[in-house]
PDB file of C-alpha atoms in Angstrom:
ATOM      1  CA  MET T   9       0.000   0.000   0.000  1.00 62.00           C
ATOM      2  CA  GLU T  10       2.893   2.359   0.703  1.00 67.00           C
ATOM      3  CA  VAL T  11       4.158   1.903  -2.857  1.00 71.00           C
ATOM      4  CA  TRP T  12       0.690   2.553  -4.261  1.00 77.00           C
ATOM      5  CA  ASP T  13       0.291   5.633  -2.068  1.00 68.00           C
ATOM      6  CA  THR T  14       3.567   6.949  -3.474  1.00 74.00           C
ATOM      7  CA  LEU T  15       2.448   6.295  -7.055  1.00 80.00           C
ATOM      8  CA  VAL T  16      -0.876   8.082  -6.678  1.00 77.00           C
ATOM      9  CA  LYS T  17       0.371  10.914  -4.507  1.00 84.00           C
ATOM     10  CA  VAL T  18      -0.999  14.170  -5.924  1.00 87.00           C
ATOM     11  CA  GLN T  19       1.634  16.814  -6.579  1.00 89.00           C
ATOM     12  CA  PRO T  20       0.591  20.476  -6.674  1.00 87.00           C
ATOM     13  CA  ALA T  21       0.684  22.449  -9.892  1.00 87.00           C
ATOM     14  CA  PRO T  22       3.714  24.667 -10.410  1.00 91.00           C
ATOM     15  CA  PRO T  23       3.394  28.420 -10.959  1.00 92.00           C
ATOM     16  CA  VAL T  24       1.913  29.482 -14.296  1.00 92.00           C
ATOM     17  CA  ALA T  25       5.307  30.902 -15.282  1.00 94.00           C
ATOM     18  CA  ILE T  26       6.857  27.425 -15.037  1.00 95.00           C
ATOM     19  CA  ILE T  27       4.149  25.892 -17.206  1.00 95.00           C
ATOM     20  CA  ILE T  28       4.590  28.581 -19.842  1.00 95.00           C
ATOM     21  CA  ALA T  29       8.383  28.303 -19.680  1.00 97.00           C
ATOM     22  CA  THR T  30       8.337  24.526 -20.166  1.00 97.00           C
ATOM     23  CA  GLY T  31       5.991  24.987 -23.110  1.00 97.00           C
ATOM     24  CA  LEU T  32       8.322  27.535 -24.700  1.00 98.00           C
ATOM     25  CA  VAL T  33      11.327  25.261 -24.189  1.00 98.00           C
ATOM     26  CA  ALA T  34       9.418  22.391 -25.826  1.00 98.00           C
ATOM     27  CA  LEU T  35       8.443  24.674 -28.709  1.00 98.00           C
ATOM     28  CA  ALA T  36      12.091  25.613 -29.224  1.00 98.00           C
ATOM     29  CA  LEU T  37      13.107  21.953 -29.265  1.00 98.00           C
ATOM     30  CA  VAL T  38      10.574  21.329 -32.023  1.00 98.00           C
ATOM     31  CA  ALA T  39      10.972  24.525 -34.049  1.00 97.00           C
ATOM     32  CA  VAL T  40      14.768  24.962 -34.072  1.00 97.00           C
ATOM     33  CA  ARG T  41      16.364  22.555 -36.539  1.00 95.00           C
ATOM     34  CA  THR T  42      19.581  21.955 -34.583  1.00 96.00           C
ATOM     35  CA  LEU T  43      17.586  21.133 -31.448  1.00 97.00           C
ATOM     36  CA  TRP T  44      14.927  19.109 -33.254  1.00 98.00           C
ATOM     37  CA  ARG T  45      17.373  16.672 -34.837  1.00 95.00           C
ATOM     38  CA  PRO T  46      18.497  14.956 -31.585  1.00 95.00           C
ATOM     39  CA  THR T  47      15.232  15.338 -29.682  1.00 96.00           C
ATOM     40  CA  ARG T  48      13.210  13.913 -32.577  1.00 97.00           C
ATOM     41  CA  ASN T  49      14.445  10.495 -31.438  1.00 96.00           C
ATOM     42  CA  ILE T  50      11.896  10.695 -28.616  1.00 97.00           C
ATOM     43  CA  ILE T  51       9.096  11.194 -31.136  1.00 98.00           C
ATOM     44  CA  THR T  52      10.424   8.282 -33.181  1.00 97.00           C
ATOM     45  CA  ILE T  53      10.413   6.038 -30.104  1.00 98.00           C
ATOM     46  CA  ALA T  54       6.772   6.939 -29.477  1.00 98.00           C
ATOM     47  CA  HIS T  55       5.919   6.520 -33.180  1.00 98.00           C
ATOM     48  CA  GLU T  56       7.419   3.034 -33.458  1.00 98.00           C
ATOM     49  CA  GLY T  57       6.069   2.082 -30.046  1.00 97.00           C
ATOM     50  CA  GLY T  58       2.590   2.950 -31.302  1.00 97.00           C
ATOM     51  CA  HIS T  59       3.025   0.705 -34.330  1.00 97.00           C
ATOM     52  CA  ALA T  60       4.284  -2.130 -32.129  1.00 97.00           C
ATOM     53  CA  LEU T  61       1.535  -1.902 -29.506  1.00 97.00           C
ATOM     54  CA  ILE T  62      -1.343  -1.793 -31.990  1.00 97.00           C
ATOM     55  CA  ALA T  63       0.226  -4.569 -34.052  1.00 97.00           C
ATOM     56  CA  MET T  64       0.184  -6.871 -31.037  1.00 96.00           C
ATOM     57  CA  LEU T  65      -3.290  -5.783 -29.933  1.00 96.00           C
ATOM     58  CA  THR T  66      -4.708  -6.527 -33.397  1.00 96.00           C
ATOM     59  CA  GLY T  67      -3.135  -9.965 -33.637  1.00 95.00           C
ATOM     60  CA  ARG T  68      -0.091  -9.252 -35.772  1.00 95.00           C
ATOM     61  CA  ARG T  69       3.257 -10.842 -34.960  1.00 96.00           C
ATOM     62  CA  LEU T  70       5.904  -8.341 -33.845  1.00 96.00           C
ATOM     63  CA  HIS T  71       9.406  -9.297 -35.018  1.00 96.00           C
ATOM     64  CA  GLY T  72      11.310  -6.262 -33.813  1.00 97.00           C
ATOM     65  CA  ILE T  73      11.897  -2.529 -33.877  1.00 98.00           C
ATOM     66  CA  ARG T  74      14.834  -0.620 -35.329  1.00 97.00           C
ATOM     67  CA  LEU T  75      15.700   2.988 -34.517  1.00 97.00           C
ATOM     68  CA  HIS T  76      18.193   4.736 -36.803  1.00 96.00           C
ATOM     69  CA  SER T  77      20.630   7.585 -36.291  1.00 95.00           C
ATOM     70  CA  ASP T  78      18.809   9.722 -38.886  1.00 94.00           C
ATOM     71  CA  THR T  79      15.820   9.603 -36.468  1.00 94.00           C
ATOM     72  CA  SER T  80      13.863   7.254 -38.708  1.00 94.00           C
ATOM     73  CA  GLY T  81      12.610   3.890 -37.507  1.00 96.00           C
ATOM     74  CA  VAL T  82      10.916   0.726 -38.642  1.00 96.00           C
ATOM     75  CA  THR T  83       8.641  -1.739 -36.877  1.00 96.00           C
ATOM     76  CA  MET T  84       8.744  -5.226 -38.356  1.00 96.00           C
ATOM     77  CA  THR T  85       5.501  -7.196 -38.153  1.00 95.00           C
ATOM     78  CA  SER T  86       3.830 -10.003 -40.050  1.00 93.00           C
ATOM     79  CA  GLY T  87       0.201 -10.779 -40.636  1.00 90.00           C
ATOM     80  CA  SER T  88      -2.470  -9.872 -43.120  1.00 88.00           C
ATOM     81  CA  ARG T  89      -1.213  -7.492 -45.833  1.00 85.00           C
ATOM     82  CA  GLY T  90      -4.529  -5.672 -45.662  1.00 84.00           C
ATOM     83  CA  GLY T  91      -7.542  -5.524 -43.419  1.00 89.00           C
ATOM     84  CA  PRO T  92      -8.127  -3.804 -40.089  1.00 94.00           C
ATOM     85  CA  SER T  93      -4.949  -5.011 -38.365  1.00 95.00           C
ATOM     86  CA  ALA T  94      -2.681  -3.541 -41.046  1.00 95.00           C
ATOM     87  CA  VAL T  95      -4.671  -0.311 -41.237  1.00 96.00           C
ATOM     88  CA  PHE T  96      -4.747   0.306 -37.482  1.00 97.00           C
ATOM     89  CA  THR T  97      -1.062  -0.573 -37.137  1.00 97.00           C
ATOM     90  CA  LEU T  98      -0.121   1.985 -39.789  1.00 96.00           C
ATOM     91  CA  LEU T  99      -2.491   4.575 -38.335  1.00 96.00           C
ATOM     92  CA  ALA T 100      -0.936   4.288 -34.892  1.00 97.00           C
ATOM     93  CA  GLY T 101       2.516   5.653 -35.738  1.00 97.00           C
ATOM     94  CA  TYR T 102       1.909   9.334 -36.374  1.00 97.00           C
ATOM     95  CA  LEU T 103      -0.863   9.533 -33.780  1.00 98.00           C
ATOM     96  CA  ALA T 104       1.039   7.765 -30.975  1.00 98.00           C
ATOM     97  CA  PRO T 105       3.196  10.716 -29.783  1.00 98.00           C
ATOM     98  CA  ALA T 106       0.116  12.965 -29.682  1.00 98.00           C
ATOM     99  CA  LEU T 107      -1.952  10.405 -27.782  1.00 98.00           C
ATOM    100  CA  ILE T 108       0.857   9.689 -25.324  1.00 98.00           C
ATOM    101  CA  GLY T 109       1.244  13.432 -24.823  1.00 98.00           C
ATOM    102  CA  LEU T 110      -2.499  13.733 -24.290  1.00 98.00           C
ATOM    103  CA  GLY T 111      -2.440  10.910 -21.741  1.00 97.00           C
ATOM    104  CA  ALA T 112       0.480  12.577 -19.999  1.00 97.00           C
ATOM    105  CA  ALA T 113      -1.416  15.875 -19.909  1.00 97.00           C
ATOM    106  CA  PHE T 114      -4.411  14.137 -18.346  1.00 97.00           C
ATOM    107  CA  LEU T 115      -2.324  12.540 -15.580  1.00 96.00           C
ATOM    108  CA  ILE T 116      -0.570  15.852 -14.982  1.00 96.00           C
ATOM    109  CA  SER T 117      -3.943  17.597 -14.722  1.00 94.00           C
ATOM    110  CA  GLU T 118      -4.786  15.116 -11.946  1.00 94.00           C
ATOM    111  CA  GLY T 119      -1.469  15.784 -10.220  1.00 93.00           C
ATOM    112  CA  LEU T 120      -0.284  12.195 -10.807  1.00 95.00           C
ATOM    113  CA  ILE T 121       3.277  13.043 -11.814  1.00 95.00           C
ATOM    114  CA  VAL T 122       4.966  10.020 -10.190  1.00 93.00           C
ATOM    115  CA  LEU T 123       2.457   7.607 -11.731  1.00 95.00           C
ATOM    116  CA  LEU T 124       3.090   9.182 -15.135  1.00 96.00           C
ATOM    117  CA  LEU T 125       6.861   8.837 -14.872  1.00 95.00           C
ATOM    118  CA  TRP T 126       6.709   5.203 -13.756  1.00 95.00           C
ATOM    119  CA  ALA T 127       4.230   4.390 -16.535  1.00 96.00           C
ATOM    120  CA  LEU T 128       6.582   5.905 -19.119  1.00 96.00           C
ATOM    121  CA  LEU T 129       9.514   3.973 -17.688  1.00 96.00           C
ATOM    122  CA  LEU T 130       7.623   0.672 -17.857  1.00 96.00           C
ATOM    123  CA  LEU T 131       6.585   1.377 -21.454  1.00 96.00           C
ATOM    124  CA  LEU T 132      10.215   2.055 -22.389  1.00 96.00           C
ATOM    125  CA  VAL T 133      11.371  -1.187 -20.747  1.00 95.00           C
ATOM    126  CA  ALA T 134       8.677  -3.172 -22.549  1.00 96.00           C
ATOM    127  CA  MET T 135       9.592  -1.610 -25.888  1.00 97.00           C
ATOM    128  CA  ALA T 136      13.319  -2.214 -25.311  1.00 96.00           C
ATOM    129  CA  LEU T 137      12.677  -5.968 -25.380  1.00 96.00           C
ATOM    130  CA  PHE T 138      11.889  -5.685 -29.102  1.00 97.00           C
ATOM    131  CA  ILE T 139      14.765  -3.440 -30.194  1.00 97.00           C
ATOM    132  CA  ARG T 140      16.939  -5.152 -32.806  1.00 96.00           C
ATOM    133  CA  ASN T 141      19.852  -2.796 -33.521  1.00 97.00           C
ATOM    134  CA  PHE T 142      22.674  -1.080 -31.644  1.00 97.00           C
ATOM    135  CA  TYR T 143      21.559   2.515 -32.178  1.00 97.00           C
ATOM    136  CA  GLY T 144      18.084   1.560 -31.057  1.00 97.00           C
ATOM    137  CA  TRP T 145      19.455   0.081 -27.861  1.00 96.00           C
ATOM    138  CA  LEU T 146      21.580   3.190 -27.271  1.00 96.00           C
ATOM    139  CA  ALA T 147      18.577   5.497 -27.755  1.00 96.00           C
ATOM    140  CA  MET T 148      16.414   3.405 -25.438  1.00 96.00           C
ATOM    141  CA  ILE T 149      19.090   3.140 -22.730  1.00 96.00           C
ATOM    142  CA  LEU T 150      19.715   6.886 -22.691  1.00 96.00           C
ATOM    143  CA  THR T 151      16.020   7.723 -22.681  1.00 96.00           C
ATOM    144  CA  GLY T 152      15.183   5.089 -20.085  1.00 95.00           C
ATOM    145  CA  PHE T 153      18.039   6.117 -17.812  1.00 96.00           C
ATOM    146  CA  GLY T 154      16.908   9.734 -18.035  1.00 96.00           C
ATOM    147  CA  VAL T 155      13.397   8.813 -16.902  1.00 96.00           C
ATOM    148  CA  PHE T 156      14.742   6.484 -14.196  1.00 95.00           C
ATOM    149  CA  ALA T 157      17.064   9.188 -12.842  1.00 96.00           C
ATOM    150  CA  LEU T 158      14.148  11.586 -12.772  1.00 95.00           C
ATOM    151  CA  VAL T 159      11.978   9.123 -10.842  1.00 92.00           C
ATOM    152  CA  TRP T 160      14.641   7.940  -8.448  1.00 92.00           C
ATOM    153  CA  TRP T 161      16.731  11.004  -7.629  1.00 94.00           C
ATOM    154  CA  ALA T 162      15.003  14.207  -8.719  1.00 94.00           C
ATOM    155  CA  PRO T 163      13.022  16.290  -6.200  1.00 94.00           C
ATOM    156  CA  SER T 164       9.311  16.649  -6.795  1.00 93.00           C
ATOM    157  CA  HIS T 165       9.447  20.153  -8.274  1.00 94.00           C
ATOM    158  CA  ILE T 166      11.971  18.999 -10.890  1.00 96.00           C
ATOM    159  CA  GLN T 167       9.831  15.946 -11.690  1.00 96.00           C
ATOM    160  CA  THR T 168       6.834  18.207 -12.180  1.00 96.00           C
ATOM    161  CA  ALA T 169       8.664  20.668 -14.434  1.00 96.00           C
ATOM    162  CA  VAL T 170      10.125  17.908 -16.603  1.00 97.00           C
ATOM    163  CA  ALA T 171       6.756  16.143 -16.804  1.00 97.00           C
ATOM    164  CA  TYR T 172       5.168  19.344 -18.095  1.00 97.00           C
ATOM    165  CA  GLY T 173       8.007  19.845 -20.554  1.00 98.00           C
ATOM    166  CA  GLY T 174       7.741  16.250 -21.770  1.00 98.00           C
ATOM    167  CA  ALA T 175       3.994  16.499 -22.282  1.00 98.00           C
ATOM    168  CA  TRP T 176       4.378  19.773 -24.179  1.00 98.00           C
ATOM    169  CA  PHE T 177       7.136  18.254 -26.311  1.00 98.00           C
ATOM    170  CA  LEU T 178       5.123  15.160 -27.250  1.00 98.00           C
ATOM    171  CA  LEU T 179       2.087  17.257 -28.139  1.00 98.00           C
ATOM    172  CA  LEU T 180       4.026  19.835 -30.161  1.00 98.00           C
ATOM    173  CA  GLY T 181       6.489  17.338 -31.591  1.00 98.00           C
ATOM    174  CA  SER T 182       3.718  15.099 -32.930  1.00 98.00           C
ATOM    175  CA  VAL T 183       2.716  17.731 -35.500  1.00 98.00           C
ATOM    176  CA  ARG T 184       6.075  18.384 -37.164  1.00 97.00           C
ATOM    177  CA  PRO T 185       6.678  14.842 -38.556  1.00 97.00           C
ATOM    178  CA  VAL T 186       3.305  15.023 -40.325  1.00 97.00           C
ATOM    179  CA  ALA T 187       4.356  18.296 -41.963  1.00 95.00           C
ATOM    180  CA  GLU T 188       7.743  16.807 -42.839  1.00 94.00           C
ATOM    181  CA  THR T 189       6.100  13.811 -44.468  1.00 93.00           C
ATOM    182  CA  TRP T 190       3.796  16.094 -46.466  1.00 91.00           C
ATOM    183  CA  THR T 191       6.838  18.041 -47.705  1.00 90.00           C
ATOM    184  CA  LEU T 192       8.773  14.852 -48.467  1.00 85.00           C
ATOM    185  CA  ARG T 193       5.971  13.487 -50.641  1.00 80.00           C
ATOM    186  CA  TYR T 194       5.948  16.597 -52.823  1.00 80.00           C
ATOM    187  CA  ARG T 195       9.705  17.061 -53.063  1.00 80.00           C
ATOM    188  CA  THR T 196      10.638  13.470 -53.866  1.00 76.00           C
ATOM    189  CA  THR T 197       9.171  10.432 -55.552  1.00 75.00           C
ATOM    190  CA  GLU T 198       9.493   8.347 -52.385  1.00 74.00           C
ATOM    191  CA  ARG T 199       6.234   6.573 -51.645  1.00 76.00           C
ATOM    192  CA  THR T 200       7.074   4.380 -48.661  1.00 84.00           C
ATOM    193  CA  THR T 201       5.619   6.493 -45.849  1.00 91.00           C
ATOM    194  CA  ASP T 202       2.764   5.340 -43.615  1.00 94.00           C
ATOM    195  CA  PRO T 203       0.174   7.408 -45.552  1.00 94.00           C
ATOM    196  CA  ASP T 204       1.373   5.890 -48.819  1.00 94.00           C
ATOM    197  CA  GLN T 205       1.121   2.381 -47.421  1.00 94.00           C
ATOM    198  CA  LEU T 206      -2.348   3.164 -46.112  1.00 96.00           C
ATOM    199  CA  ALA T 207      -3.294   4.414 -49.581  1.00 94.00           C
ATOM    200  CA  GLN T 208      -2.137   1.130 -51.122  1.00 93.00           C
ATOM    201  CA  ILE T 209      -4.188  -0.908 -48.663  1.00 94.00           C
ATOM    202  CA  THR T 210      -7.366   1.158 -48.579  1.00 94.00           C
ATOM    203  CA  ARG T 211      -7.429   2.998 -51.946  1.00 92.00           C
ATOM    204  CA  VAL T 212      -7.899   6.215 -49.973  1.00 95.00           C
ATOM    205  CA  PRO T 213      -5.319   8.778 -51.262  1.00 95.00           C
ATOM    206  CA  ALA T 214      -2.309   9.453 -49.071  1.00 94.00           C
ATOM    207  CA  PRO T 215      -3.098  13.199 -48.690  1.00 94.00           C
ATOM    208  CA  VAL T 216      -6.387  12.253 -47.043  1.00 96.00           C
ATOM    209  CA  TRP T 217      -4.516  10.223 -44.438  1.00 96.00           C
ATOM    210  CA  LEU T 218      -2.096  13.102 -43.918  1.00 96.00           C
ATOM    211  CA  VAL T 219      -5.011  15.461 -43.288  1.00 97.00           C
ATOM    212  CA  LEU T 220      -6.355  12.935 -40.775  1.00 97.00           C
ATOM    213  CA  PHE T 221      -2.976  12.881 -39.024  1.00 98.00           C
ATOM    214  CA  PHE T 222      -2.929  16.690 -38.959  1.00 97.00           C
ATOM    215  CA  LEU T 223      -6.394  16.787 -37.411  1.00 98.00           C
ATOM    216  CA  GLY T 224      -5.482  14.130 -34.839  1.00 98.00           C
ATOM    217  CA  THR T 225      -2.203  15.716 -33.768  1.00 98.00           C
ATOM    218  CA  ILE T 226      -3.426  19.315 -33.745  1.00 98.00           C
ATOM    219  CA  GLY T 227      -6.622  18.317 -31.933  1.00 98.00           C
ATOM    220  CA  SER T 228      -4.586  16.462 -29.308  1.00 98.00           C
ATOM    221  CA  LEU T 229      -2.307  19.486 -28.942  1.00 98.00           C
ATOM    222  CA  ALA T 230      -5.252  21.820 -28.400  1.00 97.00           C
ATOM    223  CA  TYR T 231      -6.973  19.570 -25.878  1.00 97.00           C
ATOM    224  CA  GLY T 232      -3.742  18.655 -24.109  1.00 97.00           C
ATOM    225  CA  ALA T 233      -2.742  22.310 -23.814  1.00 96.00           C
ATOM    226  CA  GLY T 234      -6.106  23.009 -22.224  1.00 95.00           C
ATOM    227  CA  LEU T 235      -5.505  20.262 -19.667  1.00 96.00           C
ATOM    228  CA  LEU T 236      -2.016  21.491 -18.829  1.00 95.00           C
ATOM    229  CA  ILE T 237      -3.050  25.093 -18.420  1.00 91.00           C
ATOM    230  CA  SER T 238      -6.375  24.490 -16.675  1.00 83.00           C
ATOM    231  CA  PHE T 239      -4.594  22.636 -13.856  1.00 59.00           C
ATOM    232  CA  THR T 240      -3.287  25.981 -12.610  1.00 55.00           C
ATOM    233  CA  TRP T 241      -6.595  27.802 -12.310  1.00 51.00           C
TER     234      TRP T 241
END
């Protein structure tokens, strides 16, 4: 019971200035190219984790996950080449960072910072079991150790500030890859992205799927921002 009490202990909201500052830092990490390149790995982890989770939930076989130094990734599954399982697995990637950010914002709005951090750590450990390349392991170890250090050693006010910053980053960072994919499709002839694969399976054009991803990520950002800010009033 003592462990559970620690997990569900409600932490007070920080000052509004802290919430705004963490949001601005997250925005800089997403908007500034030199900062976005390394931090985008976090979005890729969430993206591939979304593919992997939905693949398993829909009955596909998960063979492994690879994370690459160019911040791309691939989730290797087998199963039906079409049908609901393939569609939902492909849909999950771009929406996963936004939905994780939205879930984080909800827990933060309830003051459940410790529960959020432990949940993220457990998700990272579970995902690490399926990593199949060295860079992927390195990215997961560094990310996991960062979350573990935060949980184990950081004082509560630091945990709260980082939790806010992480939620902001996931919400804001979920939108940029959709825009990058849109740009990529019209600057190159590459047609291997998730929207293109969805188009091949469903006959629905890839731009329609991209619009859906935009709506999902921007909607999550708007709602998540409301949760993060409303906690202070």
